[in-house]
Coordinates of C-alpha atoms in Angstrom, one line a residue:
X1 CA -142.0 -95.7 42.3
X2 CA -142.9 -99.1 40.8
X3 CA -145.0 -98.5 37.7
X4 CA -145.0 -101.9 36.0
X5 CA -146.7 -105.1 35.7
X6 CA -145.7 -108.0 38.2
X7 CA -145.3 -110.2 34.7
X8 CA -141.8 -109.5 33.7
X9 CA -141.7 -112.6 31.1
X10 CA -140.7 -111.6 27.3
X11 CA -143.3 -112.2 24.9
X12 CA -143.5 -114.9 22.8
X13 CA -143.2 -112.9 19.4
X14 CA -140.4 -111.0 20.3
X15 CA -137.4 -111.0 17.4
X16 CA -133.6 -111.9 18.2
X17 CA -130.6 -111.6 16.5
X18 CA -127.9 -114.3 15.9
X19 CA -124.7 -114.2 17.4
X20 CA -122.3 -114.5 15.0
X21 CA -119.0 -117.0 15.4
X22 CA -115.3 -115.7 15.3
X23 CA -112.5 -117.6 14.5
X24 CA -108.2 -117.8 14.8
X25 CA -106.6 -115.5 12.4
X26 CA -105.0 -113.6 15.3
X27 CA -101.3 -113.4 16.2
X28 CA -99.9 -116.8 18.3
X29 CA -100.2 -114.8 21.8
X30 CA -104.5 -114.9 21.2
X31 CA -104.6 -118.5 21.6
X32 CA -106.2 -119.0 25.1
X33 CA -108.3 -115.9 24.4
X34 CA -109.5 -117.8 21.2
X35 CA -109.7 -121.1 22.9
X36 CA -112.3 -119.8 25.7
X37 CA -114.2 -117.8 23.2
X38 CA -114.8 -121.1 21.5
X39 CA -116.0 -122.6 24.4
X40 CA -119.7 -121.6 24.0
X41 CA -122.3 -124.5 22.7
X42 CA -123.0 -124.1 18.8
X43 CA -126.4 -125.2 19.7
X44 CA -127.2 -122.3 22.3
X45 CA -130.1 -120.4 21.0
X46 CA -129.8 -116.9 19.4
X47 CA -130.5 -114.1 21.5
X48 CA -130.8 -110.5 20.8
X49 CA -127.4 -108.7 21.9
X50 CA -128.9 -105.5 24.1
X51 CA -130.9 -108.2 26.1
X52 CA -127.8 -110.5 26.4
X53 CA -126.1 -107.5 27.6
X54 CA -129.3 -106.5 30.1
X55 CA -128.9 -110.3 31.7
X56 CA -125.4 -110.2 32.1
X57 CA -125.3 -106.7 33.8
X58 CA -128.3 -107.6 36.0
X59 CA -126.2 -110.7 37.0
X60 CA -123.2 -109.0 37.2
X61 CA -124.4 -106.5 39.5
X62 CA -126.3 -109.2 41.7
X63 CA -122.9 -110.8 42.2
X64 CA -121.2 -107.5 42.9
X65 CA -123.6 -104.9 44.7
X66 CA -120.9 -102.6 45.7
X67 CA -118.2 -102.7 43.1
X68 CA -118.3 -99.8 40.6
X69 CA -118.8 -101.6 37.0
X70 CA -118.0 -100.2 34.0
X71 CA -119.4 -100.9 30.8
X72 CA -116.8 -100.3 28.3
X73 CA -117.6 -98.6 24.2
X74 CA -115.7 -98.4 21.3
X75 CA -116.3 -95.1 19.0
X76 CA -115.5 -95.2 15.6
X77 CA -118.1 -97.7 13.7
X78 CA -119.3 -98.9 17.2
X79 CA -120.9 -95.2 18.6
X80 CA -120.1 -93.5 15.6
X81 CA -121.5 -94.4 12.7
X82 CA -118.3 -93.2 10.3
X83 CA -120.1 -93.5 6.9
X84 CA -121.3 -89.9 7.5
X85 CA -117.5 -88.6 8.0
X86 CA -116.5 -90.4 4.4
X87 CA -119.5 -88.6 2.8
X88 CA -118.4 -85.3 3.9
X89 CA -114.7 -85.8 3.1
X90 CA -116.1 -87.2 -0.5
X91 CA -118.2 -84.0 -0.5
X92 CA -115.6 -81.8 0.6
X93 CA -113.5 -82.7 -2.4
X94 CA -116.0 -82.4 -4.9
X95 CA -116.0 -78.4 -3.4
X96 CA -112.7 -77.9 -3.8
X97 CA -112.0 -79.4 -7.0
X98 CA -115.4 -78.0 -8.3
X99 CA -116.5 -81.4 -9.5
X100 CA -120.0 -83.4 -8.8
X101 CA -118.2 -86.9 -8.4
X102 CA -120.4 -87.2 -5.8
X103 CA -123.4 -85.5 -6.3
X104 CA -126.2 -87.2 -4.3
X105 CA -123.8 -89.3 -2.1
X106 CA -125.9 -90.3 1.0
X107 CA -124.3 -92.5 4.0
X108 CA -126.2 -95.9 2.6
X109 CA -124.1 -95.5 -0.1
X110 CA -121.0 -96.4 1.7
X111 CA -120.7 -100.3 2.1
X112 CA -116.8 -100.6 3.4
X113 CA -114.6 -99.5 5.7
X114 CA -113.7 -95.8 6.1
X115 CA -109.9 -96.7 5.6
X116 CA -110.6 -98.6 2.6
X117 CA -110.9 -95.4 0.3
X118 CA -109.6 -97.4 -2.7
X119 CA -112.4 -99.7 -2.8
X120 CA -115.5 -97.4 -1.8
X121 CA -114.3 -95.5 -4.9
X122 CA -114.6 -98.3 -7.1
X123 CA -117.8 -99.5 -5.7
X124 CA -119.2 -95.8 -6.4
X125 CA -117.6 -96.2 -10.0
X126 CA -115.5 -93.1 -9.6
X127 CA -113.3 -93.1 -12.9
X128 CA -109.6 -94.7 -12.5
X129 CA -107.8 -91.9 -13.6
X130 CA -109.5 -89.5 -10.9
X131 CA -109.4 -92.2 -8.0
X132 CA -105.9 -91.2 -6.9
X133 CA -106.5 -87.7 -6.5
X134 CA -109.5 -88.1 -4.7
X135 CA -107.8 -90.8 -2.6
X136 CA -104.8 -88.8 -1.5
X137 CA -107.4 -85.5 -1.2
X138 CA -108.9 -88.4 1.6
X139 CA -106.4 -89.6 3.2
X140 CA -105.1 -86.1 3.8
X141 CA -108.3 -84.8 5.4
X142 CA -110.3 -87.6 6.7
X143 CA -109.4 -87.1 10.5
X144 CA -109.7 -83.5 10.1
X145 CA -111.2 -81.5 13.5
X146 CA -113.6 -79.6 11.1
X147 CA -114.8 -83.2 9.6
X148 CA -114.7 -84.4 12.8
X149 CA -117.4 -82.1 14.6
X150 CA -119.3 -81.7 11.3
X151 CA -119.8 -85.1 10.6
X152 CA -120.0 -86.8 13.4
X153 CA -123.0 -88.8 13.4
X154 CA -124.3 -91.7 16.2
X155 CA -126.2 -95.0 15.3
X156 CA -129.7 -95.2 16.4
X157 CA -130.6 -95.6 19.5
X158 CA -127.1 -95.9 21.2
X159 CA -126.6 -92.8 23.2
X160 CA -130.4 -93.8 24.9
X161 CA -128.4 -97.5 25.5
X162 CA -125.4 -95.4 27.3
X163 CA -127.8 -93.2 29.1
X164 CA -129.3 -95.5 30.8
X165 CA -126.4 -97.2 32.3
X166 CA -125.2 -93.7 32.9
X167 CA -128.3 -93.9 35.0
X168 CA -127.5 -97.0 37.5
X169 CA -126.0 -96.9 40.5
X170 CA -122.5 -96.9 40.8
X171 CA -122.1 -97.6 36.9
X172 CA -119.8 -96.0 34.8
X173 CA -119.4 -95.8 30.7
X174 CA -115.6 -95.9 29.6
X175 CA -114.7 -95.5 25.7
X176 CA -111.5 -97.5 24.8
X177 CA -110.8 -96.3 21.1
X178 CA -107.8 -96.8 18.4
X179 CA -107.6 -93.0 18.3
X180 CA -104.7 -91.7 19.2
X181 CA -103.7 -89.9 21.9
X182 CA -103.2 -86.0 19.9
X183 CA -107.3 -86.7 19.4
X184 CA -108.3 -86.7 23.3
X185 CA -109.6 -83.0 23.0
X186 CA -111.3 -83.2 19.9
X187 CA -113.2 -86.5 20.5
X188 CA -114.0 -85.6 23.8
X189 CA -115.4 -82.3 22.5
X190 CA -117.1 -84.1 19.6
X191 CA -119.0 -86.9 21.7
X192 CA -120.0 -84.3 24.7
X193 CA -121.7 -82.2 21.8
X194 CA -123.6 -84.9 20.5
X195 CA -124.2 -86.3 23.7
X196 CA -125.6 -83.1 25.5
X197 CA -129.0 -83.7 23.7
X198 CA -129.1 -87.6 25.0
X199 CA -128.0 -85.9 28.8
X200 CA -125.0 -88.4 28.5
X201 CA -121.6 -86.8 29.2
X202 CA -118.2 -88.5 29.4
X203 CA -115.4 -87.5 31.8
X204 CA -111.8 -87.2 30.4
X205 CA -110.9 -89.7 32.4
X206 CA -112.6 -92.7 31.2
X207 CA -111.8 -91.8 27.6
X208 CA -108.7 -94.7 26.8
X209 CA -106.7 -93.4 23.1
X210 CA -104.0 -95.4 21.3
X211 CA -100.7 -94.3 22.2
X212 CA -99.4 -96.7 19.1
X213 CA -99.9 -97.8 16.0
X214 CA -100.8 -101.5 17.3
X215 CA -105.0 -100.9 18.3
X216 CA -105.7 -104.5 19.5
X217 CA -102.9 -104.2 22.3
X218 CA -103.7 -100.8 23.0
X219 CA -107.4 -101.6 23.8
X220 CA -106.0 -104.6 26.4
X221 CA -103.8 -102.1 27.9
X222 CA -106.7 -99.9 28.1
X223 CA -108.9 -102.8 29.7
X224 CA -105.8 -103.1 32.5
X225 CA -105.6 -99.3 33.4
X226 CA -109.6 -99.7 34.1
X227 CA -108.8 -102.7 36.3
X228 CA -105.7 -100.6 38.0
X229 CA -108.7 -97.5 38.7
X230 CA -110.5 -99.8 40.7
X231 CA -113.5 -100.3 37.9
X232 CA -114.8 -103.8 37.3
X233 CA -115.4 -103.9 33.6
X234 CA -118.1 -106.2 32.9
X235 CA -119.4 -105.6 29.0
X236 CA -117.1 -104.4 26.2
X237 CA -118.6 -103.5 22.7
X238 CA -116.7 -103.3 19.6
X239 CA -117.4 -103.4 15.7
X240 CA -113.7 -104.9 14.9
X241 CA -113.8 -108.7 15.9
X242 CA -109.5 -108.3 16.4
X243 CA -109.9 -106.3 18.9
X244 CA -112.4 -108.3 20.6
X245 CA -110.4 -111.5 21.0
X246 CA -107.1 -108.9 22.1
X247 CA -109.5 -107.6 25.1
X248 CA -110.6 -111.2 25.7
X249 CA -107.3 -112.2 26.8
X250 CA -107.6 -110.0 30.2
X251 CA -111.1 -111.9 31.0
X252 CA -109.4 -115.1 33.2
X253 CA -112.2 -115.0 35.0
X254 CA -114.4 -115.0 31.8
X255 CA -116.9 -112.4 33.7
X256 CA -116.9 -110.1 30.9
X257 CA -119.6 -110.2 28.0
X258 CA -118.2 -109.1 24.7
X259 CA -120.3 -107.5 22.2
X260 CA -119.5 -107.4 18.2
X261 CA -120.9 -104.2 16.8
X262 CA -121.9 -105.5 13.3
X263 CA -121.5 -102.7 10.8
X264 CA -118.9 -102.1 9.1
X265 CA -115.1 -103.7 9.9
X266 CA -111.8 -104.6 8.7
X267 CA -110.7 -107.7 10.2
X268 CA -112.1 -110.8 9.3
X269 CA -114.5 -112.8 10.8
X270 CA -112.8 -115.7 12.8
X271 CA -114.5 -119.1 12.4
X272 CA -113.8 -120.9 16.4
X273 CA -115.2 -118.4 18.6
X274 CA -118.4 -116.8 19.5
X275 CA -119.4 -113.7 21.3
X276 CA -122.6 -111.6 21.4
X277 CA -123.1 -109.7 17.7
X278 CA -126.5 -107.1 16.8
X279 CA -126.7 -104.1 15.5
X280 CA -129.6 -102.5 16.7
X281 CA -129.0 -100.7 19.5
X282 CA -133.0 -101.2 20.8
X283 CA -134.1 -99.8 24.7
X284 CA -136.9 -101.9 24.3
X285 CA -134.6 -105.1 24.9
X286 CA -132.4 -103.2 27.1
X287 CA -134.6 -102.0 29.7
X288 CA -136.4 -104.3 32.1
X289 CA -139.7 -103.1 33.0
X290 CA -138.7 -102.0 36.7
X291 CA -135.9 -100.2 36.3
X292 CA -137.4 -96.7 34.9
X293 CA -136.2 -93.6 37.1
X294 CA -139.1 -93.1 39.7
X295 CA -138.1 -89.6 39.5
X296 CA -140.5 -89.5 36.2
X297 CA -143.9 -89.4 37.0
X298 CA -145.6 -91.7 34.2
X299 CA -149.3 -91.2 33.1
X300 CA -151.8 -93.0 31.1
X301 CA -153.4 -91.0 28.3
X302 CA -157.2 -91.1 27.3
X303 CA -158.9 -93.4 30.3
X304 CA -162.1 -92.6 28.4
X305 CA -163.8 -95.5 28.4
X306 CA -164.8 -98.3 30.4
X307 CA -162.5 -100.8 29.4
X308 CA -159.5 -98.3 29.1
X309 CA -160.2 -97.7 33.0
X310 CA -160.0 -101.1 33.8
X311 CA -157.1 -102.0 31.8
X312 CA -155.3 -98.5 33.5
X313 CA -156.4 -99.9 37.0
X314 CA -155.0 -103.3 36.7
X315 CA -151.6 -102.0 35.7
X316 CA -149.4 -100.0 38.3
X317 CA -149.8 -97.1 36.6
X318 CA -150.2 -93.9 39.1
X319 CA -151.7 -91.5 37.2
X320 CA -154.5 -91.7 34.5
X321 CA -155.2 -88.9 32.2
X322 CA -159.1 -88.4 31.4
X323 CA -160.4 -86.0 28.8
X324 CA -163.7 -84.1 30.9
X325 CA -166.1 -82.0 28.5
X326 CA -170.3 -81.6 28.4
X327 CA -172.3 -83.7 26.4
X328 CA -175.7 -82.1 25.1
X329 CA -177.6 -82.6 28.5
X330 CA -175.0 -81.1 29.9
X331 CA -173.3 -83.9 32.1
X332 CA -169.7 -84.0 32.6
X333 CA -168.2 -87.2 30.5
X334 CA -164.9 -88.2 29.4
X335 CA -164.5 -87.6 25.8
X336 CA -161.6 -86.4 23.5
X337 CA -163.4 -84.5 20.5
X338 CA -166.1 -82.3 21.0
X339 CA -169.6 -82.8 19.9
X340 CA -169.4 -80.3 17.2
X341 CA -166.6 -82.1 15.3
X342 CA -167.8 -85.7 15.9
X343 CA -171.7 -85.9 16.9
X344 CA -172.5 -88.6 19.2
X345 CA -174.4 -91.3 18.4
X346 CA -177.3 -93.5 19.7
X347 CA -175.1 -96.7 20.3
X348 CA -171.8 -94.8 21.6
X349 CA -171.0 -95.4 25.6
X350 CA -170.2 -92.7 27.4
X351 CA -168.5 -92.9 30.9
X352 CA -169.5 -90.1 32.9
X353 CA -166.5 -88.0 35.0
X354 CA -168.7 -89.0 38.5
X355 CA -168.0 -92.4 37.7
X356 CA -164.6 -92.6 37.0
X357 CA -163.4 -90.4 39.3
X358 CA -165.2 -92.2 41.6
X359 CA -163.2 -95.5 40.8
X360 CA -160.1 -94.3 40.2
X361 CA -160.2 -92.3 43.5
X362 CA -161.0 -95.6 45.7
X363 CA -158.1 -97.1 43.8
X364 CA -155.7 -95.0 45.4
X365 CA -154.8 -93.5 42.1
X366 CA -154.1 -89.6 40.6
X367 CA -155.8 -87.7 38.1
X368 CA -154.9 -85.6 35.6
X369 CA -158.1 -83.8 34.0
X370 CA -157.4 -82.7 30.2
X371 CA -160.5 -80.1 30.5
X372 CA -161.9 -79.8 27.2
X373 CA -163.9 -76.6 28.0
X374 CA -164.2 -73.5 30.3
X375 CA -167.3 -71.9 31.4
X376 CA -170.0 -74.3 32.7
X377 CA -167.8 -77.2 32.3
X378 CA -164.6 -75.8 34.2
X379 CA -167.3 -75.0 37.0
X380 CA -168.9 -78.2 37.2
X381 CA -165.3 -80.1 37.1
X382 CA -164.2 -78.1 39.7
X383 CA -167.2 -78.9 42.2
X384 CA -167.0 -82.3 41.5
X385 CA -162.8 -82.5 42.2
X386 CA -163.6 -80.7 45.7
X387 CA -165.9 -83.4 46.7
X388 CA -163.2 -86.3 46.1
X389 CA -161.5 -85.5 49.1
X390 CA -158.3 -85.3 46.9
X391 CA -155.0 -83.6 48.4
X392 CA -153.8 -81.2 45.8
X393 CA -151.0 -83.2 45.3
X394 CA -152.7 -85.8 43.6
X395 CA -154.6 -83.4 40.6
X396 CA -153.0 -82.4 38.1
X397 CA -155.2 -79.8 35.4
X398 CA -154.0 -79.5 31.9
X399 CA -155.7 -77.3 29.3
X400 CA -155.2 -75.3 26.2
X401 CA -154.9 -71.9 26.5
X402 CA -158.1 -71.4 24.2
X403 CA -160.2 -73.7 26.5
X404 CA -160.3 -72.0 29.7
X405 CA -158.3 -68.8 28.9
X406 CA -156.6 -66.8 31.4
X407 CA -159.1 -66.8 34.3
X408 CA -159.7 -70.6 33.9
X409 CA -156.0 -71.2 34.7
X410 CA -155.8 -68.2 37.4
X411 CA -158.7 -69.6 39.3
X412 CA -157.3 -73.6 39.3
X413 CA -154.2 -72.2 40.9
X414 CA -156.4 -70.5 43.6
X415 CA -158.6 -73.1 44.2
X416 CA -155.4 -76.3 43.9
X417 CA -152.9 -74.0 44.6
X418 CA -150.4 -77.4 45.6
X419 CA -151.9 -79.6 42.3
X420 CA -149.7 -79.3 38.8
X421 CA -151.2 -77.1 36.4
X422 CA -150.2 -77.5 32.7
X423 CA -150.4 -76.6 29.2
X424 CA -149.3 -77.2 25.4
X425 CA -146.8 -75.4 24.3
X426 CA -145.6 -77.0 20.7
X427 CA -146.9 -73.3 19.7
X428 CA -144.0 -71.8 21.1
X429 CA -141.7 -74.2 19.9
X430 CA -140.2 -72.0 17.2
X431 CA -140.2 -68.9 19.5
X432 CA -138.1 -71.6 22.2
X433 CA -135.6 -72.4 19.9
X434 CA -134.8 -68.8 18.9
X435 CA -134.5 -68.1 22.2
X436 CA -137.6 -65.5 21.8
X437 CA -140.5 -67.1 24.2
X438 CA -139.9 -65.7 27.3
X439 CA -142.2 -62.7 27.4
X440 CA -144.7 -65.5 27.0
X441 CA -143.1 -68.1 29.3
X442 CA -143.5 -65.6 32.0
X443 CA -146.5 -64.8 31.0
X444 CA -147.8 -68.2 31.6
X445 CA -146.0 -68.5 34.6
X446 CA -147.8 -65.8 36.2
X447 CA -151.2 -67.6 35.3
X448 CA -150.5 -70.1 37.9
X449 CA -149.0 -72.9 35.1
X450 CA -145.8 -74.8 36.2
X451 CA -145.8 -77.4 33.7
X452 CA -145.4 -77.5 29.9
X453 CA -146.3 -80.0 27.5
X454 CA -143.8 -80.7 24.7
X455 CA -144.7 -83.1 21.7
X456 CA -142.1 -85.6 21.2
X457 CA -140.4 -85.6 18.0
X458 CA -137.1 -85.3 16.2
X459 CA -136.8 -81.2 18.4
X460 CA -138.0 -82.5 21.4
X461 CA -134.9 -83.1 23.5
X462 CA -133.5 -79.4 22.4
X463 CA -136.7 -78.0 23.3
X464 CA -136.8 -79.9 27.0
X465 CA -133.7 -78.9 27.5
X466 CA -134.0 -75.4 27.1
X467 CA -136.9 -75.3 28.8
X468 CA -135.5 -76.4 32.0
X469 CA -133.1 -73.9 31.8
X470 CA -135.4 -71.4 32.3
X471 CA -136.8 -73.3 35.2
X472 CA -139.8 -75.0 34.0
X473 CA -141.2 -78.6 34.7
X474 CA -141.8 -80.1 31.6
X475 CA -144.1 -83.2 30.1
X476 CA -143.3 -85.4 27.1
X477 CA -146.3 -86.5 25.4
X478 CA -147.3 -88.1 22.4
X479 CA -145.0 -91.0 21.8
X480 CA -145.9 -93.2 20.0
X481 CA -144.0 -96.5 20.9
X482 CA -142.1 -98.5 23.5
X483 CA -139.0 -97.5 22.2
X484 CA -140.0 -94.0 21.6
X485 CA -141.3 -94.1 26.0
X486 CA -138.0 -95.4 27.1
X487 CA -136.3 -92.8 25.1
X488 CA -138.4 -89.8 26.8
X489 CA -138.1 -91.5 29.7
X490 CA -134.3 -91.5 30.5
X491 CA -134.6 -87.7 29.8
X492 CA -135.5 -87.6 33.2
X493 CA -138.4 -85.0 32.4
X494 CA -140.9 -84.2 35.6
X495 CA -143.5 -86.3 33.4
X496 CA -144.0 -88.6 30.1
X497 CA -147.9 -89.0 29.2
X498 CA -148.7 -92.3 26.7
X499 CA -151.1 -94.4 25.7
X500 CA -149.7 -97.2 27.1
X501 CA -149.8 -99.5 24.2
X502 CA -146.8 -101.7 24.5
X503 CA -147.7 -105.3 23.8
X504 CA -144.1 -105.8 24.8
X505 CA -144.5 -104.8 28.1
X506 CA -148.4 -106.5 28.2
X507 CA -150.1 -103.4 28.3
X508 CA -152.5 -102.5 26.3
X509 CA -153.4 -98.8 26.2
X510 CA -156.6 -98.0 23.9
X511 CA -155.7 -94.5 23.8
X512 CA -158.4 -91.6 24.1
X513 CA -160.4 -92.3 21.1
X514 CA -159.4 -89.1 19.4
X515 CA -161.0 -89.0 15.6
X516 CA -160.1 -85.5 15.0
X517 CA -156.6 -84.0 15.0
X518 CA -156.1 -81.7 17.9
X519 CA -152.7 -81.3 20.7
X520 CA -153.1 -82.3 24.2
X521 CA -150.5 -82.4 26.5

């Protein structure tokens, strides 16, 4: 399902990053690598690096609809953000020497290289005559498999950027890493566990380790063995510019886009040669508008107003979300509080349900009615939904359980029994995640309800998942930004309801005018 705009221009405000120019320092044999890196016009404009990469792979698959591309990831300091490890070693050794060295050590603290121990002590001011015990305490328990899986931490927003190339067609996402090889296990292990909350999962076989002590070569020879499987590699990401101009050297065709991950590295900056830097790994630039899964059905929250309506209806949104309660003559209109908590007032428009529906049924478009209130109101909703002429496949009835209560939801499913029937369930959150909420799961589930509405925030992806374990459908609701959509999104959840306001994207969602806190799903 196409659900965006037909403009798919960037707007004008949008921030980019430089790119940032390397240079020869490398051994004699990176010459021609150097030389062709160099090539590139110093006068080119900067661009930011995830939308340089979405170009090139757009391109790249354009020019190669049937080959199998792979996009190809460093880990340490390019997925991994390995400030968190040094922490806990530095941590570690404060508990076993029963010491406070490092008392209130946070990762921000850490400004070099992980293998640079000697001068990360210094710029933390550790006294001289304690720096080489801690040092050698480091070095003898920096790669260990407990530190590993403890303190394995990702950068923001990267796993989201390898999920959704995980997501294309006949795409694949290798990780070419100066690990060695006695670490396959244990970084495979690590990585899978983080990655099982993002959905992205790597197979042993597109994991490359070093099998010497000489990482720049050992990434090219990783590169090759890609090539020799039959993969096309078209992108390559890295935080250590070295290795970069190594992997460079296997490009003849120059139809590979290198990416410098710019956080922390060892190797210096060359002057000559320029690839792609950043270091925000952002969906926002990633993502073109069209490419969303059209397995996620997307709706609009809060079409409560007149302008809202029209702004829904001249996007290609499907489905718009309307918040149906009385007003004190008793009419059904679309409004998110009640009348209690914010009285109306003389000069406040209401649009009435009749009218809307009436619109957004001629449109060709589906409904989801947040219903506000049971009794009365459910009745009169429910009349005026049967004379639409709507297939059940096109409601959708979402409620809390206060609202309409057990009947209400019991007599939707008899009356729709095809439409989806929903509720809010950030309630049960706690109960989910103890693995304690299934009296009330089923509970629900015999009510007629095959949908739950999750909240997103920082538990969200844990609680999705679990959920659909059990074997429930499951909406993400309340995010609050582009970034936060695209996110929720490449969950691949049955739904994602937003407010649509992503300037970005030219739409401009007014939300459902909501002055008093509540949860609606």
């Amino acid at each position: 399902m196409n659900i965006w705009e037909t403009s798919t221009e960037p707007d004008a405000g949008r921030s980019y990053d430089g790119s940032v120019s390397f240079g020869s320092h490398l051994a004699v044999g990176l010459d021609r690598a150097v030389d062709r890196l160099a090539s590139a016009a110093p006068s080119a404009p900067p661009r930011d690096w995830m939308r340089a990469l979405s170009e090139h792979f757009t391109e790249a698959r354009a020019r190669y609809p049937d080959d199998e591309l792979c996009l190809v990831f460093d880990i340490d300091g390019t997925i991994l953000d390995l400030r968190h490890l040094t922490v806990h070693v530095l941590l570690a050794y404060d508990r076993a020497r029963g010491t406070r060295l490092f008392h209130g050590l946070v990762a921000d603290d850490v400004v070099h290289h992980e293998d640079e121990i000697e001068a990360i002590l210094a710029s933390l001011d550790v006294a001289d005559d304690r720096r080489p015990d801690v040092a050698a305490f480091y070095r003898a328990h920096l790669w260990d498999p407990d530190a590993i899986l403890a303190a394995s931490r990702p950068f923001e927003g990267v796993f989201g950027v390898i999920r959704w190339f995980q997501l294309q067609p006949r795409t694949h996402v290798a990780l070419n890493t100066g690990r060695p090889d006695g670490m396959r296990d244990l970084t495979l292990r690590s990585l899978n566990t983080i990655g099982r909350a993002y959905r992205v999962a790597f197979p042993p076989e597109l994991l490359l380790t070093a099998a010497g002590g000489d990482v720049p070569q050992a990434k090219l020879a990783g590169l090759e063995r890609l090539r020799e499987a039959g993969y096309r590699v078209v992108a390559v990401i890295d935080n250590e510019p070295e290795n970069l101009a190594a992997m460079a050297r296997i490009d003849r065709a120059e139809e590979v886009l290198f990416l410098h991950a710019d956080t922390i590295f060892r190797s210096q900056r060359p002057h000559r040669a320029r690839v792609v830097s950043g270091r925000d790994y952002r969906l926002r630039e990633l993502v073109p508008p069209r490419t969303l899964p059209d397995r996620v059905q997307f709706v609009w929250h809060g079409v409560n107003d007149v302008v809202n309506l029209d702004r829904f209806l001249d996007s290609e949104v499907a489905w718009a979300e309307i918040d149906v309660r009385s007003d004190p003559f008793g009419r059904l209109v679309l409004r998110h509080d009640g009348f209690e908590e914010v009285p109306w007032s003389r000069e406040e428009p209401l649009l009435t349900a009749e009218e809307a529906l009436d619109r957004l049924v001629a449109a060709g478009r589906c409904v989801k009615l947040d219903l506000k209130e049971g009794g009365p109101t459910l009745a009169a909703a429910v009349e005026l939904v049967r004379g639409l002429g709507l297939c059940d496949e096109r409601l959708w009835f979402n409620a809390e359980l206060p609202a309409i209560g057990e009947e209400g939801f019991r007599s939707l499913r008899a009356g729709f029994p095809s439409s989806t029937l929903s509720c809010p369930v950030d309630f049960l959150v706690p109960l989910v995640l103890a693995a304690a909420a299934d009296q009330v799961l089923d509970l629900l589930r015999s009510w007629g309800i095959d949908r739950l509405s999750v909240r997103w925030g920082p538990r969200a992806r844990e609680v999705l998942d679990l959920l659909e374990q059990m074997g429930w459908r499951t909406n993400l609701y309340g995010v609050p930004d582009l970034e936060s959509f695209l996110e929720a999104s490449l969950l691949l959840p049955a739904s994602v309801t937003a407010d649509f306001n992503f300037p970005e994207w030219r739409y401009f969602g007014r939300g459902s005018g909501q002055r008093v806190a509540a949860s609606v799903g």
